[in-house]
Short mmCIF file of C-alpha atoms in Angstrom, two decimals:
data_model
loop_
_atom_site.label_atom_id
_atom_site.label_comp_id
_atom_site.label_asym_id
_atom_site.label_seq_id
_atom_site.Cartn_x
_atom_site.Cartn_y
_atom_site.Cartn_z
CA UNK R 1 45.09 -26.28 -26.32
CA UNK R 2 45.03 -30.00 -27.05
CA UNK R 3 47.24 -31.05 -29.93
CA UNK R 4 46.86 -34.54 -31.35
CA UNK R 5 48.88 -36.52 -33.86
CA UNK R 6 46.37 -37.55 -36.50
CA UNK R 7 46.82 -39.79 -39.54
CA UNK R 8 44.68 -39.68 -42.64
CA UNK R 9 45.31 -40.72 -46.22
CA UNK R 10 48.94 -41.44 -45.33
CA UNK R 11 49.61 -37.86 -44.10
CA UNK R 12 50.27 -36.60 -40.59
CA UNK R 13 49.14 -33.26 -39.16
CA UNK R 14 47.97 -31.64 -35.91
CA UNK R 15 44.32 -31.23 -34.97
CA UNK R 16 43.43 -28.30 -32.79
CA UNK R 17 41.11 -29.17 -30.00
CA UNK R 18 37.60 -29.94 -29.61
CA UNK R 19 35.09 -29.61 -32.36
CA UNK R 20 31.58 -30.82 -31.76
CA UNK R 21 32.07 -33.94 -33.88
CA UNK R 22 35.27 -35.04 -32.15
CA UNK R 23 35.75 -37.59 -29.39
CA UNK R 24 38.61 -37.42 -26.92
CA UNK R 25 39.87 -39.82 -24.29
CA UNK R 26 42.83 -41.57 -22.76
CA UNK R 27 44.51 -44.91 -23.26
CA UNK R 28 46.03 -45.81 -19.90
CA UNK R 29 47.54 -48.61 -17.82
CA UNK R 30 44.89 -49.85 -15.40
CA UNK R 31 47.16 -50.91 -12.54
CA UNK R 32 44.39 -51.86 -10.11
CA UNK R 33 42.19 -53.41 -12.82
CA UNK R 34 39.09 -51.45 -11.79
CA UNK R 35 38.28 -50.04 -15.23
CA UNK R 36 38.72 -46.44 -14.02
CA UNK R 37 41.44 -43.97 -14.98
CA UNK R 38 42.61 -43.15 -11.46
CA UNK R 39 44.83 -40.24 -10.54
CA UNK R 40 47.88 -42.39 -9.86
CA UNK R 41 47.58 -44.28 -13.16
CA UNK R 42 49.55 -43.41 -16.27
CA UNK R 43 48.41 -42.70 -19.81
CA UNK R 44 50.20 -44.55 -22.61
CA UNK R 45 51.91 -42.50 -25.29
CA UNK R 46 52.15 -43.57 -28.93
CA UNK R 47 49.08 -45.83 -28.99
CA UNK R 48 46.96 -45.77 -32.16
CA UNK R 49 43.18 -45.27 -31.88
CA UNK R 50 40.83 -45.45 -34.88
CA UNK R 51 37.27 -44.75 -35.95
CA UNK R 52 37.57 -47.34 -38.71
CA UNK R 53 39.00 -44.86 -41.17
CA UNK R 54 41.17 -42.24 -39.46
CA UNK R 55 43.83 -43.05 -36.88
CA UNK R 56 45.02 -40.83 -34.02
CA UNK R 57 48.10 -41.51 -31.91
CA UNK R 58 48.04 -40.73 -28.18
CA UNK R 59 50.23 -37.93 -26.89
CA UNK R 60 52.68 -38.15 -23.98
CA UNK R 61 49.73 -38.23 -21.52
CA UNK R 62 47.88 -40.98 -23.38
CA UNK R 63 45.33 -38.51 -24.82
CA UNK R 64 43.78 -38.97 -28.28
CA UNK R 65 41.21 -37.12 -30.37
CA UNK R 66 39.20 -38.46 -33.32
CA UNK R 67 36.33 -37.40 -35.55
CA UNK R 68 33.14 -39.29 -34.79
CA UNK R 69 29.86 -39.67 -36.70
CA UNK R 70 26.53 -41.25 -35.83
CA UNK R 71 27.76 -44.70 -36.93
CA UNK R 72 31.27 -45.36 -35.66
CA UNK R 73 33.13 -47.98 -33.70
CA UNK R 74 36.07 -46.41 -31.88
CA UNK R 75 38.83 -48.92 -31.20
CA UNK R 76 42.39 -49.12 -29.98
CA UNK R 77 45.09 -50.80 -32.05
CA UNK R 78 46.59 -52.84 -29.22
CA UNK R 79 50.32 -52.24 -28.75
CA UNK R 80 52.65 -55.17 -28.14
CA UNK R 81 53.16 -56.03 -24.49
CA UNK R 82 49.66 -55.02 -23.38
CA UNK R 83 46.23 -56.60 -23.25
CA UNK R 84 42.59 -55.60 -22.84
CA UNK R 85 40.22 -57.21 -20.40
CA UNK R 86 38.28 -60.08 -21.98
CA UNK R 87 34.52 -60.53 -21.66
CA UNK R 88 32.81 -63.83 -20.83
CA UNK R 89 33.22 -64.92 -24.47
CA UNK R 90 36.99 -64.30 -24.52
CA UNK R 91 36.47 -61.27 -26.75
CA UNK R 92 38.76 -58.30 -26.25
CA UNK R 93 37.35 -55.03 -24.89
CA UNK R 94 39.31 -52.92 -27.37
CA UNK R 95 36.34 -51.08 -28.89
CA UNK R 96 33.32 -48.85 -28.18
CA UNK R 97 30.25 -48.79 -30.42
CA UNK R 98 28.78 -45.32 -31.04
CA UNK R 99 25.37 -45.56 -32.73
CA UNK R 100 23.02 -43.02 -31.12
CA UNK R 101 20.29 -43.92 -33.61
CA UNK R 102 20.94 -47.65 -33.38
CA UNK R 103 20.77 -50.12 -36.24
CA UNK R 104 17.87 -50.24 -38.69
CA UNK R 105 14.97 -52.15 -37.13
CA UNK R 106 13.76 -53.59 -40.45
CA UNK R 107 16.33 -56.39 -40.46
CA UNK R 108 15.35 -59.96 -39.64
CA UNK R 109 18.18 -60.14 -37.11
CA UNK R 110 18.84 -57.61 -34.37
CA UNK R 111 21.55 -55.03 -34.73
CA UNK R 112 22.89 -52.53 -32.20
CA UNK R 113 20.45 -50.77 -29.89
CA UNK R 114 20.69 -46.94 -29.72
CA UNK R 115 23.74 -46.03 -27.67
CA UNK R 116 23.85 -43.27 -25.03
CA UNK R 117 25.55 -39.92 -25.48
CA UNK R 118 29.30 -40.10 -25.63
CA UNK R 119 31.13 -39.58 -22.34
CA UNK R 120 33.29 -36.51 -21.90
CA UNK R 121 36.31 -38.77 -22.25
CA UNK R 122 36.13 -42.19 -23.89
CA UNK R 123 38.94 -44.02 -22.09
CA UNK R 124 40.46 -47.43 -22.81
CA UNK R 125 42.15 -49.48 -20.09
CA UNK R 126 45.14 -51.73 -20.80
CA UNK R 127 47.24 -53.97 -18.60
CA UNK R 128 50.75 -55.21 -19.24
CA UNK R 129 51.42 -58.77 -20.35
CA UNK R 130 54.45 -60.74 -21.45
CA UNK R 131 54.36 -61.27 -25.20
CA UNK R 132 56.98 -63.57 -26.72
CA UNK R 133 58.00 -63.05 -30.34
CA UNK R 134 57.75 -66.83 -30.83
CA UNK R 135 54.12 -67.96 -30.56
CA UNK R 136 51.29 -69.68 -32.39
CA UNK R 137 47.80 -68.74 -33.56
CA UNK R 138 44.91 -71.17 -34.01
CA UNK R 139 43.05 -70.60 -37.31
CA UNK R 140 39.52 -71.77 -38.19
CA UNK R 141 37.99 -71.54 -41.63
CA UNK R 142 34.18 -71.37 -42.05
CA UNK R 143 32.49 -73.09 -39.10
CA UNK R 144 29.26 -72.27 -41.00
CA UNK R 145 26.57 -74.20 -39.13
CA UNK R 146 23.09 -73.68 -40.60
CA UNK R 147 21.31 -75.15 -37.57
CA UNK R 148 21.85 -76.40 -34.02
CA UNK R 149 22.72 -79.89 -35.28
CA UNK R 150 25.60 -78.60 -37.37
CA UNK R 151 26.72 -76.35 -34.54
CA UNK R 152 26.95 -79.51 -32.44
CA UNK R 153 29.08 -81.16 -35.16
CA UNK R 154 31.44 -78.17 -35.03
CA UNK R 155 31.66 -78.30 -31.26
CA UNK R 156 32.26 -82.03 -30.94
CA UNK R 157 34.56 -82.64 -33.92
CA UNK R 158 36.56 -79.40 -34.07
CA UNK R 159 36.52 -77.47 -30.79
CA UNK R 160 36.76 -80.62 -28.67
CA UNK R 161 39.59 -81.88 -30.91
CA UNK R 162 41.85 -78.88 -30.24
CA UNK R 163 44.84 -79.53 -28.02
CA UNK R 164 47.07 -76.54 -27.47
CA UNK R 165 49.91 -75.61 -25.19
CA UNK R 166 50.85 -72.24 -23.77
CA UNK R 167 52.54 -71.32 -27.07
CA UNK R 168 49.10 -70.77 -28.70
CA UNK R 169 48.11 -67.25 -27.67
CA UNK R 170 44.83 -66.62 -29.49
CA UNK R 171 42.67 -67.72 -32.41
CA UNK R 172 41.03 -66.33 -35.56
CA UNK R 173 37.89 -67.52 -37.38
CA UNK R 174 38.03 -66.51 -41.04
CA UNK R 175 34.36 -65.74 -41.62
CA UNK R 176 31.14 -67.63 -42.26
CA UNK R 177 30.96 -68.10 -38.55
CA UNK R 178 27.40 -69.26 -39.15
CA UNK R 179 25.33 -70.15 -42.19
CA UNK R 180 22.85 -67.26 -42.64
CA UNK R 181 21.10 -67.94 -39.31
CA UNK R 182 22.60 -65.07 -37.32
CA UNK R 183 20.85 -66.24 -34.16
CA UNK R 184 23.58 -68.89 -34.02
CA UNK R 185 26.27 -66.26 -33.35
CA UNK R 186 25.59 -66.39 -29.62
CA UNK R 187 25.75 -70.20 -29.19
CA UNK R 188 28.89 -70.17 -31.37
CA UNK R 189 30.47 -67.71 -28.94
CA UNK R 190 29.46 -69.90 -26.02
CA UNK R 191 31.06 -72.96 -27.63
CA UNK R 192 34.27 -71.06 -28.33
CA UNK R 193 34.75 -70.32 -24.63
CA UNK R 194 35.83 -73.95 -24.24
CA UNK R 195 39.11 -73.03 -25.93
CA UNK R 196 39.93 -70.58 -23.11
CA UNK R 197 41.87 -68.13 -25.26
CA UNK R 198 41.24 -64.72 -26.83
CA UNK R 199 39.37 -65.06 -30.12
CA UNK R 200 39.04 -62.75 -33.13
CA UNK R 201 36.41 -63.09 -35.84
CA UNK R 202 36.23 -62.16 -39.52
CA UNK R 203 32.85 -61.45 -41.09
CA UNK R 204 31.82 -63.80 -43.90
CA UNK R 205 29.14 -63.51 -46.56
CA UNK R 206 26.92 -65.81 -44.47
CA UNK R 207 27.25 -63.51 -41.43
CA UNK R 208 25.61 -60.53 -43.14
CA UNK R 209 22.24 -58.83 -42.88
CA UNK R 210 20.89 -59.53 -46.36
CA UNK R 211 18.13 -56.94 -45.98
CA UNK R 212 20.76 -54.19 -46.03
CA UNK R 213 20.52 -51.73 -48.89
CA UNK R 214 24.09 -50.46 -48.46
CA UNK R 215 27.31 -52.27 -47.65
CA UNK R 216 27.86 -50.16 -44.54
CA UNK R 217 24.66 -51.64 -43.03
CA UNK R 218 25.32 -55.28 -43.92
CA UNK R 219 27.31 -55.84 -40.72
CA UNK R 220 24.83 -54.57 -38.10
CA UNK R 221 24.24 -57.94 -36.43
CA UNK R 222 27.92 -58.85 -36.70
CA UNK R 223 28.79 -55.59 -34.90
CA UNK R 224 26.26 -56.37 -32.18
CA UNK R 225 27.79 -59.79 -31.59
CA UNK R 226 31.50 -59.29 -32.36
CA UNK R 227 32.28 -55.58 -32.65
CA UNK R 228 34.14 -54.01 -35.60
CA UNK R 229 34.84 -56.01 -38.74
CA UNK R 230 37.85 -53.89 -39.77
CA UNK R 231 40.53 -53.52 -37.09
CA UNK R 232 44.10 -54.41 -36.16
CA UNK R 233 46.37 -55.20 -33.22
CA UNK R 234 49.98 -56.01 -32.41
CA UNK R 235 51.37 -59.07 -30.68
CA UNK R 236 55.09 -59.69 -30.24
CA UNK R 237 56.78 -58.61 -33.48
CA UNK R 238 53.66 -59.17 -35.61
CA UNK R 239 50.94 -56.80 -36.76
CA UNK R 240 47.52 -58.41 -37.35
CA UNK R 241 44.77 -56.89 -39.49
CA UNK R 242 41.16 -58.06 -39.94
CA UNK R 243 39.22 -56.89 -43.02
CA UNK R 244 35.66 -57.39 -44.22
CA UNK R 245 36.24 -57.90 -47.96
CA UNK R 246 32.62 -58.53 -48.97
CA UNK R 247 30.84 -55.82 -50.95
CA UNK R 248 27.09 -56.15 -50.49
CA UNK R 249 24.92 -55.50 -52.37
CA UNK R 250 27.13 -56.12 -55.39
CA UNK R 251 27.87 -52.60 -56.72
CA UNK R 252 27.59 -53.84 -60.30
CA UNK R 253 23.96 -54.95 -60.20
CA UNK R 254 22.79 -54.85 -56.55
CA UNK R 255 22.40 -58.64 -56.66
CA UNK R 256 24.46 -60.92 -54.46
CA UNK R 257 27.93 -59.89 -53.26
CA UNK R 258 31.36 -59.20 -54.69
CA UNK R 259 34.81 -59.46 -53.14
CA UNK R 260 36.53 -56.15 -52.57
CA UNK R 261 37.15 -53.20 -50.26
CA UNK R 262 35.34 -49.88 -49.85
CA UNK R 263 37.41 -46.66 -50.12
CA UNK R 264 37.15 -46.08 -46.36
CA UNK R 265 38.59 -49.55 -45.71
CA UNK R 266 41.52 -48.90 -48.03
CA UNK R 267 42.09 -45.60 -46.25
CA UNK R 268 42.07 -47.38 -42.88
CA UNK R 269 44.57 -49.92 -44.22
CA UNK R 270 46.78 -47.11 -45.55
CA UNK R 271 46.68 -45.19 -42.28
CA UNK R 272 47.24 -48.34 -40.23
CA UNK R 273 50.24 -49.58 -42.21
CA UNK R 274 51.80 -46.12 -42.15
CA UNK R 275 52.40 -46.66 -38.42
CA UNK R 276 53.83 -50.19 -38.71
CA UNK R 277 57.54 -50.93 -38.65
CA UNK R 278 58.54 -52.31 -42.07
CA UNK R 279 60.48 -55.12 -40.39
CA UNK R 280 57.42 -56.53 -38.65
CA UNK R 281 55.49 -59.50 -39.93
CA UNK R 282 52.10 -58.32 -41.24
CA UNK R 283 49.24 -60.85 -41.22
CA UNK R 284 45.99 -59.80 -42.91
CA UNK R 285 42.90 -61.99 -42.46
CA UNK R 286 39.72 -61.74 -44.55
CA UNK R 287 37.08 -64.09 -45.92
CA UNK R 288 37.08 -64.20 -49.74
CA UNK R 289 40.42 -65.06 -51.39
CA UNK R 290 41.92 -62.24 -53.43
CA UNK R 291 43.01 -64.75 -56.09
CA UNK R 292 39.96 -64.02 -58.30
CA UNK R 293 39.39 -67.75 -58.72
CA UNK R 294 36.64 -68.24 -61.27
CA UNK R 295 37.55 -65.00 -63.02
CA UNK R 296 35.30 -62.46 -61.33
CA UNK R 297 35.33 -63.08 -57.58
CA UNK R 298 37.26 -59.94 -56.60
CA UNK R 299 37.35 -56.31 -57.69
CA UNK R 300 40.92 -56.25 -58.93
CA UNK R 301 41.60 -52.55 -58.31
CA UNK R 302 41.00 -53.15 -54.58
CA UNK R 303 43.44 -56.04 -54.58
CA UNK R 304 45.99 -53.85 -56.31
CA UNK R 305 45.49 -51.09 -53.74
CA UNK R 306 46.24 -53.59 -50.98
CA UNK R 307 49.29 -54.93 -52.85
CA UNK R 308 50.64 -51.39 -53.26
CA UNK R 309 50.30 -50.70 -49.54
CA UNK R 310 52.16 -53.91 -48.66
CA UNK R 311 54.99 -53.71 -51.16
CA UNK R 312 57.50 -52.12 -48.79
CA UNK R 313 57.07 -54.81 -46.11
CA UNK R 314 59.56 -57.68 -46.13
CA UNK R 315 57.30 -60.21 -44.41
CA UNK R 316 53.57 -60.57 -45.16
CA UNK R 317 50.96 -63.30 -45.01
CA UNK R 318 47.36 -63.18 -46.20
CA UNK R 319 44.77 -65.65 -44.86
CA UNK R 320 41.31 -66.42 -46.26
CA UNK R 321 38.68 -69.18 -46.28
CA UNK R 322 35.30 -69.20 -48.17
CA UNK R 323 36.12 -71.76 -50.89
CA UNK R 324 35.79 -74.96 -48.82
CA UNK R 325 39.03 -76.34 -50.12
CA UNK R 326 42.67 -75.64 -49.27
CA UNK R 327 45.15 -73.79 -51.42
CA UNK R 328 48.48 -71.99 -51.26
CA UNK R 329 48.38 -68.89 -53.48
CA UNK R 330 51.51 -66.96 -54.47
CA UNK R 331 50.97 -63.57 -56.11
CA UNK R 332 53.74 -62.56 -58.50
CA UNK R 333 54.53 -59.61 -60.75
CA UNK R 334 52.05 -60.92 -63.32
CA UNK R 335 49.35 -60.49 -60.66
CA UNK R 336 50.41 -56.93 -59.86
CA UNK R 337 52.66 -57.71 -56.89
CA UNK R 338 55.67 -55.36 -56.85
CA UNK R 339 56.90 -56.01 -53.33
CA UNK R 340 60.31 -56.74 -51.87
CA UNK R 341 59.58 -60.45 -51.57
CA UNK R 342 59.49 -62.52 -54.74
CA UNK R 343 55.87 -63.45 -54.13
CA UNK R 344 53.07 -62.52 -51.72
CA UNK R 345 51.64 -65.60 -50.00
CA UNK R 346 47.94 -66.12 -49.33
CA UNK R 347 46.89 -69.23 -47.44
CA UNK R 348 43.33 -70.21 -48.35
CA UNK R 349 42.58 -72.26 -45.24
CA UNK R 350 40.67 -75.54 -45.22
CA UNK R 351 37.35 -75.24 -43.43
CA UNK R 352 36.18 -76.59 -40.09
CA UNK R 353 32.81 -77.37 -41.73
CA UNK R 354 34.61 -79.13 -44.58
CA UNK R 355 32.22 -79.76 -47.43
CA UNK R 356 29.38 -78.17 -45.45
CA UNK R 357 29.11 -81.12 -43.01
CA UNK R 358 28.32 -83.56 -45.83
CA UNK R 359 29.32 -87.21 -46.16
CA UNK R 360 28.62 -90.34 -44.20
CA UNK R 361 28.20 -90.26 -40.44
CA UNK R 362 30.81 -91.92 -38.25
CA UNK R 363 30.14 -94.00 -35.14
CA UNK R 364 29.61 -90.81 -33.11
CA UNK R 365 27.10 -89.48 -35.64
CA UNK R 366 29.50 -86.84 -37.05
CA UNK R 367 29.64 -86.35 -40.85
CA UNK R 368 32.94 -87.00 -42.60
CA UNK R 369 32.90 -83.60 -44.34
CA UNK R 370 35.98 -84.13 -46.55
CA UNK R 371 36.38 -81.13 -48.86
CA UNK R 372 36.03 -81.28 -52.65
CA UNK R 373 39.82 -81.23 -53.12
CA UNK R 374 40.24 -84.23 -50.83
CA UNK R 375 41.34 -82.22 -47.78
CA UNK R 376 39.75 -83.63 -44.60
CA UNK R 377 37.96 -81.25 -42.24
CA UNK R 378 40.30 -79.54 -39.82
CA UNK R 379 42.03 -76.33 -38.77
CA UNK R 380 45.44 -74.70 -38.96
CA UNK R 381 48.23 -73.40 -36.78
CA UNK R 382 50.11 -70.25 -37.73
CA UNK R 383 53.50 -70.52 -36.03
CA UNK R 384 55.47 -67.28 -35.74
CA UNK R 385 59.13 -66.83 -34.87
CA UNK R 386 60.07 -63.17 -34.58
CA UNK R 387 58.95 -61.87 -38.01
CA UNK R 388 58.86 -65.18 -39.90
CA UNK R 389 56.11 -67.79 -40.02
CA UNK R 390 55.27 -71.34 -40.94
CA UNK R 391 51.91 -73.09 -41.23
CA UNK R 392 50.59 -76.51 -40.32
CA UNK R 393 47.22 -78.12 -40.92
CA UNK R 394 45.59 -80.39 -38.34
CA UNK R 395 43.04 -82.97 -39.54
CA UNK R 396 40.18 -83.28 -37.06
CA UNK R 397 40.25 -86.58 -35.23
CA UNK R 398 43.71 -87.56 -36.48
CA UNK R 399 47.22 -87.37 -35.07
CA UNK R 400 48.96 -84.10 -35.94
CA UNK R 401 51.50 -86.05 -38.04
CA UNK R 402 48.78 -87.01 -40.53
CA UNK R 403 49.52 -84.67 -43.45
CA UNK R 404 49.41 -86.94 -46.51
CA UNK R 405 46.87 -89.43 -47.86
CA UNK R 406 47.89 -92.02 -50.43
CA UNK R 407 45.50 -93.49 -53.01
CA UNK R 408 46.89 -96.63 -54.66
CA UNK R 409 45.71 -99.93 -56.15
CA UNK R 410 45.33 -102.65 -53.54
CA UNK R 411 46.50 -105.38 -55.92
CA UNK R 412 48.18 -105.44 -59.36
CA UNK R 413 49.27 -108.18 -61.75
CA UNK R 414 53.03 -108.64 -61.93
CA UNK R 415 54.59 -107.23 -65.12
CA UNK R 416 51.15 -106.36 -66.49
CA UNK R 417 50.68 -103.72 -69.17
CA UNK R 418 48.76 -100.50 -68.65
CA UNK R 419 49.07 -97.60 -66.26
CA UNK R 420 48.57 -98.11 -62.55
CA UNK R 421 49.34 -94.74 -60.95
CA UNK R 422 49.15 -93.93 -57.28
CA UNK R 423 48.50 -90.50 -55.79
CA UNK R 424 49.66 -88.55 -52.76
CA UNK R 425 47.51 -85.72 -51.47
CA UNK R 426 49.66 -83.45 -49.30
CA UNK R 427 46.92 -81.33 -47.76
CA UNK R 428 49.10 -78.20 -47.31
CA UNK R 429 50.92 -78.65 -50.60
CA UNK R 430 51.99 -76.23 -53.33
CA UNK R 431 54.47 -76.03 -56.18
CA UNK R 432 57.12 -75.05 -53.61
CA UNK R 433 57.17 -78.51 -51.96
CA UNK R 434 59.34 -81.49 -52.87
CA UNK R 435 57.36 -84.76 -52.92
CA UNK R 436 59.25 -88.06 -53.35
CA UNK R 437 58.44 -91.78 -53.30
CA UNK R 438 60.08 -95.15 -53.10
CA UNK R 439 59.05 -98.79 -52.96
CA UNK R 440 60.20 -100.86 -50.00
CA UNK R 441 63.89 -100.05 -49.44
CA UNK R 442 64.48 -98.65 -52.92
CA UNK R 443 65.76 -95.25 -53.98
CA UNK R 444 63.78 -92.05 -53.62
CA UNK R 445 62.42 -90.50 -56.81
CA UNK R 446 60.45 -87.31 -57.36
CA UNK R 447 56.69 -87.43 -57.87
CA UNK R 448 54.94 -85.16 -60.37
CA UNK R 449 52.24 -82.64 -59.46
CA UNK R 450 48.93 -83.75 -60.90
CA UNK R 451 45.88 -81.56 -61.46
CA UNK R 452 43.31 -84.33 -61.42
CA UNK R 453 40.69 -85.08 -58.75
CA UNK R 454 41.50 -86.74 -55.46
CA UNK R 455 40.37 -90.33 -56.11
CA UNK R 456 39.74 -91.06 -52.44
CA UNK R 457 37.20 -88.25 -52.41
CA UNK R 458 35.76 -89.37 -55.75
CA UNK R 459 35.17 -92.81 -54.20
CA UNK R 460 33.32 -91.13 -51.31
CA UNK R 461 31.00 -89.38 -53.76
CA UNK R 462 30.35 -92.32 -56.09
CA UNK R 463 29.51 -94.51 -53.12
CA UNK R 464 26.32 -92.46 -52.78
CA UNK R 465 25.40 -93.24 -56.39
CA UNK R 466 26.22 -96.94 -56.27
CA UNK R 467 24.58 -97.85 -52.97
CA UNK R 468 21.28 -99.72 -53.01
CA UNK R 469 20.53 -98.76 -49.41
CA UNK R 470 20.30 -95.23 -48.09
CA UNK R 471 23.45 -93.96 -46.38
CA UNK R 472 23.34 -91.97 -43.17
CA UNK R 473 24.33 -88.38 -43.80
CA UNK R 474 24.23 -86.15 -46.88
CA UNK R 475 25.73 -86.70 -50.33
CA UNK R 476 29.01 -84.77 -50.76
CA UNK R 477 29.60 -82.15 -53.45
CA UNK R 478 31.22 -83.02 -56.78
CA UNK R 479 35.04 -83.19 -56.68
CA UNK R 480 37.27 -80.37 -57.94
CA UNK R 481 40.82 -80.52 -59.25
CA UNK R 482 43.35 -79.97 -56.51
CA UNK R 483 46.64 -78.12 -56.47
CA UNK R 484 48.20 -80.37 -53.84
CA UNK R 485 48.14 -83.80 -55.49
CA UNK R 486 51.15 -85.73 -56.83
CA UNK R 487 51.32 -88.98 -58.82
CA UNK R 488 53.76 -91.72 -59.83
CA UNK R 489 53.45 -95.21 -61.41
CA UNK R 490 53.09 -98.27 -59.20
CA UNK R 491 56.03 -100.66 -59.55
CA UNK R 492 54.69 -103.95 -60.99
CA UNK R 493 58.10 -105.57 -61.53
CA UNK R 494 58.85 -106.50 -57.94
CA UNK R 495 58.49 -110.06 -56.67
CA UNK R 496 54.99 -111.35 -55.88
CA UNK R 497 53.83 -110.42 -52.39
CA UNK R 498 53.13 -107.35 -50.29
CA UNK R 499 55.11 -104.18 -50.91
CA UNK R 500 55.13 -100.73 -49.36
CA UNK R 501 54.81 -97.35 -51.05
CA UNK R 502 56.66 -94.66 -49.11
CA UNK R 503 55.93 -90.96 -49.70
CA UNK R 504 58.11 -88.21 -48.28
CA UNK R 505 57.45 -84.47 -48.44
CA UNK R 506 59.90 -81.68 -47.73
CA UNK R 507 57.65 -78.65 -47.45
CA UNK R 508 58.39 -74.99 -48.12
CA UNK R 509 59.30 -74.47 -44.44
CA UNK R 510 61.81 -77.34 -44.39
CA UNK R 511 59.57 -79.77 -42.46
CA UNK R 512 59.59 -83.47 -43.40
CA UNK R 513 56.30 -85.40 -43.61
CA UNK R 514 56.00 -89.11 -44.40
CA UNK R 515 53.23 -91.59 -45.15
CA UNK R 516 53.13 -95.16 -46.42
CA UNK R 517 50.69 -97.67 -47.84
CA UNK R 518 50.97 -101.30 -48.89
CA UNK R 519 49.85 -103.05 -52.08
CA UNK R 520 50.05 -106.60 -53.39
CA UNK R 521 51.73 -107.89 -56.55
CA UNK R 522 50.32 -111.20 -57.76
#
């Protein structure tokens, strides 16, 4: 009789074999890479397999058993040191879609076609690979093209800008892969092949089937194009989790969407984390920030459920996008965080589409796209060393050292009265960073965090109002206050002539960033 370790609701018990609604199979090492479990090949013990809610762990022969319904995606939680074969779009073959009735045909965009009867054994083939504990991950927020033109902007200004070495092992897009036109999923996938690395995708609110009448059906086209939208895998000493945190239709009034998690997703998260070593780094990626910005963006009990499941882990990072600005969020006890670490960090990543591809066109015909908080369009690198991490933002089209933009008067009157502040926008900044300034060869002094708008961005917006000739491109959105701006007064007492403002940042990870700008005293 088959006995299978099976995890549900945080408990472990044994399932006796073969009921009609169960699926069995093997996870094995495919030594000859032929996709067949041959007699001389070995099953892998201790590998987790999930139906999106329950998790089974393979026995000593690599055998698993799981319940299965008429709408399930069965997937393997990849163990460290192994890999799945990639398809032509660099997507991992870690899953199998089981939908014998297919997706509803009433949707504007195609879902999954009816799938054949399940095989006697649903097997998953792995091969060994070297996985260092020090590596990097490329992170994209909201590509969100609404048409082919904007998809071209994304390709030329973001994908073509990426320069990576062998230390970057894979990438993650944090949702809103497209802007409502789900037919653009396929050309997006084709563009992403240029990066030549495995790629994982989060579902965003603009990747949904809006005709769906239940949340469980809102992802039918996403599943067709990308597979499951709740899953996990291991790499090195890190455990990665992807979650769809969009509730649609909104359970409060069936209008629009709401941020949160369904009970089955929370159960999957509970079962998944129950198998993860507490010393590992846990990285959870989703689309809508859990910060509840605006007061009602997230169902707070779902956030609390996630916090409670993470509290015993020493090292955690949350990553989101959606907002089209960049922010470092630190959840504390006042937010319901009761974990070992003093605060739980969520990085709300700046978007590759920026301010929805708005702004003036450059010489190549690409829109500026600076975000409402003054962060230029770009992407991020998550750098991991064992079970610790640091983050770095890369501005598209700029050298990687460009991390700060200074806004200052170009000329001031010597010894004049009145304020003449200058501002430093450190794009990755938070209250945990030290930002200092000096003039010429003077002494360093600390700048103060300022909650005002980024004036460089404000100038970009007002230019559209003040022009008497039409500008090429689209008017940017109104500015928002930023959490990564610092200010100090310009020194007007120096001798007449040109002087240099120096800004230096020591960030939360101990990195030093510098920028400078000149001004004239007359």
